Amino acid sequence: MLHQLIAEFMGTALMIIFGVGVHCSSVLKGTKYRGSGHIFAITTWGFGISIALFIFGNVCINPAMVLAQCLLGNLPWSSFIPYSVAEVLGGVIGSVIVWIMYADHFKASTDEISPITIRNLFCTAPAVRNLPRNFFVEFFDTFIFISGILAISEIKTPGIVPIGVGLLVWAIGMGLGGPTGFAMNLARDMGPRIAHAILPIANKAESDWTYGIIVPGIAPFFGAAVAAWFMHGFFGIN
């Protein structure tokens, strides 16, 4: 299990390095790609997840996927908490690495970019705050995400899973990501949110734990559970 835990940790960290990194690259003052926009960011998230899966192989890098695999009988329930903790810690460390890389740009942006925008480089936030609707969006996004991954994983062509998952992330981000930023993953949101809370960022906004716990924290687990039951019951996928 230790090898798998390290893989989950490193895979999640790499995913976050690409994802939080692209937000910093497109928003912070003085970067080469400032103002590149959401297509640039969402594409990098998709490609970054593909690369993490190519490197680390059969990893979940998402506590919601760990839950789905436990429900389907592919992982023992004893793996759920250790895997999830490793993934969240990977999200923290990946975010810290990005902060170190962009430290000069964070400093240059202090008086120009709002503290809330800086926080949102790390973690997700709703375009319109409506917690019940935000919860539904993250639930449904995750349902599509986990269902899609389970379907893609049935195709045994080598290399298809990392590419397919990257395209799936790209499509969900473009089509469904506008309301909440499509976290679909407690580790993706909570790890960077923790990093933002502990890093010495000037003029820091509060971390909005209420939103972080209820929407990107809890909703993905419900989406993953329904996806596992649906894909098993309707398609016979384990």
Coordinates of N, CA and C in Angstrom, one line a residue, residues 45 54 57 100-101 104 110-111 135 153-154 157 173 194 205 221 235:
W45 N -5.6 22.0 -17.5 CA -6.1 21.1 -16.5 C -6.3 19.7 -17.1
F54 N -0.5 9.2 -17.1 CA 0.5 8.5 -17.9 C 1.7 8.2 -17.0
G57 N 0.1 6.0 -13.6 CA -0.6 4.8 -13.9 C -1.9 4.7 -13.2
I100 N 5.8 28.8 -4.6 CA 7.3 29.1 -4.6 C 7.7 29.5 -6.0
M101 N 7.2 28.8 -7.0 CA 7.6 29.2 -8.4 C 7.1 30.5 -8.8
D104 N 7.5 35.7 -6.9 CA 7.7 37.1 -7.3 C 6.5 37.7 -7.9
T110 N 0.2 42.0 -5.3 CA -0.5 42.3 -4.1 C -1.4 43.5 -4.1
D111 N -1.0 44.6 -4.7 CA -1.8 45.8 -4.7 C -2.7 45.9 -5.9
F135 N -24.2 23.0 -4.9 CA -24.0 21.6 -4.5 C -24.5 20.7 -5.6
S153 N -12.5 3.4 -18.9 CA -11.7 2.4 -18.4 C -12.0 1.0 -19.0
E154 N -13.2 0.8 -19.5 CA -13.6 -0.4 -20.1 C -12.9 -0.7 -21.5
T157 N -7.5 -0.5 -24.8 CA -6.4 0.0 -25.7 C -5.4 0.7 -24.8
G173 N -15.2 20.8 -18.2 CA -14.8 22.2 -17.9 C -15.5 23.2 -18.8
I194 N -6.2 24.6 1.8 CA -5.4 24.5 3.0 C -4.0 25.3 2.8
A205 N -7.4 36.8 1.7 CA -8.8 36.7 2.0 C -9.0 35.5 2.9
F221 N -18.6 13.3 -3.4 CA -18.8 12.0 -2.9 C -20.2 11.4 -3.3
F235 N -24.9 -0.8 -16.8 CA -23.9 -1.3 -17.7 C -23.2 -2.5 -17.2

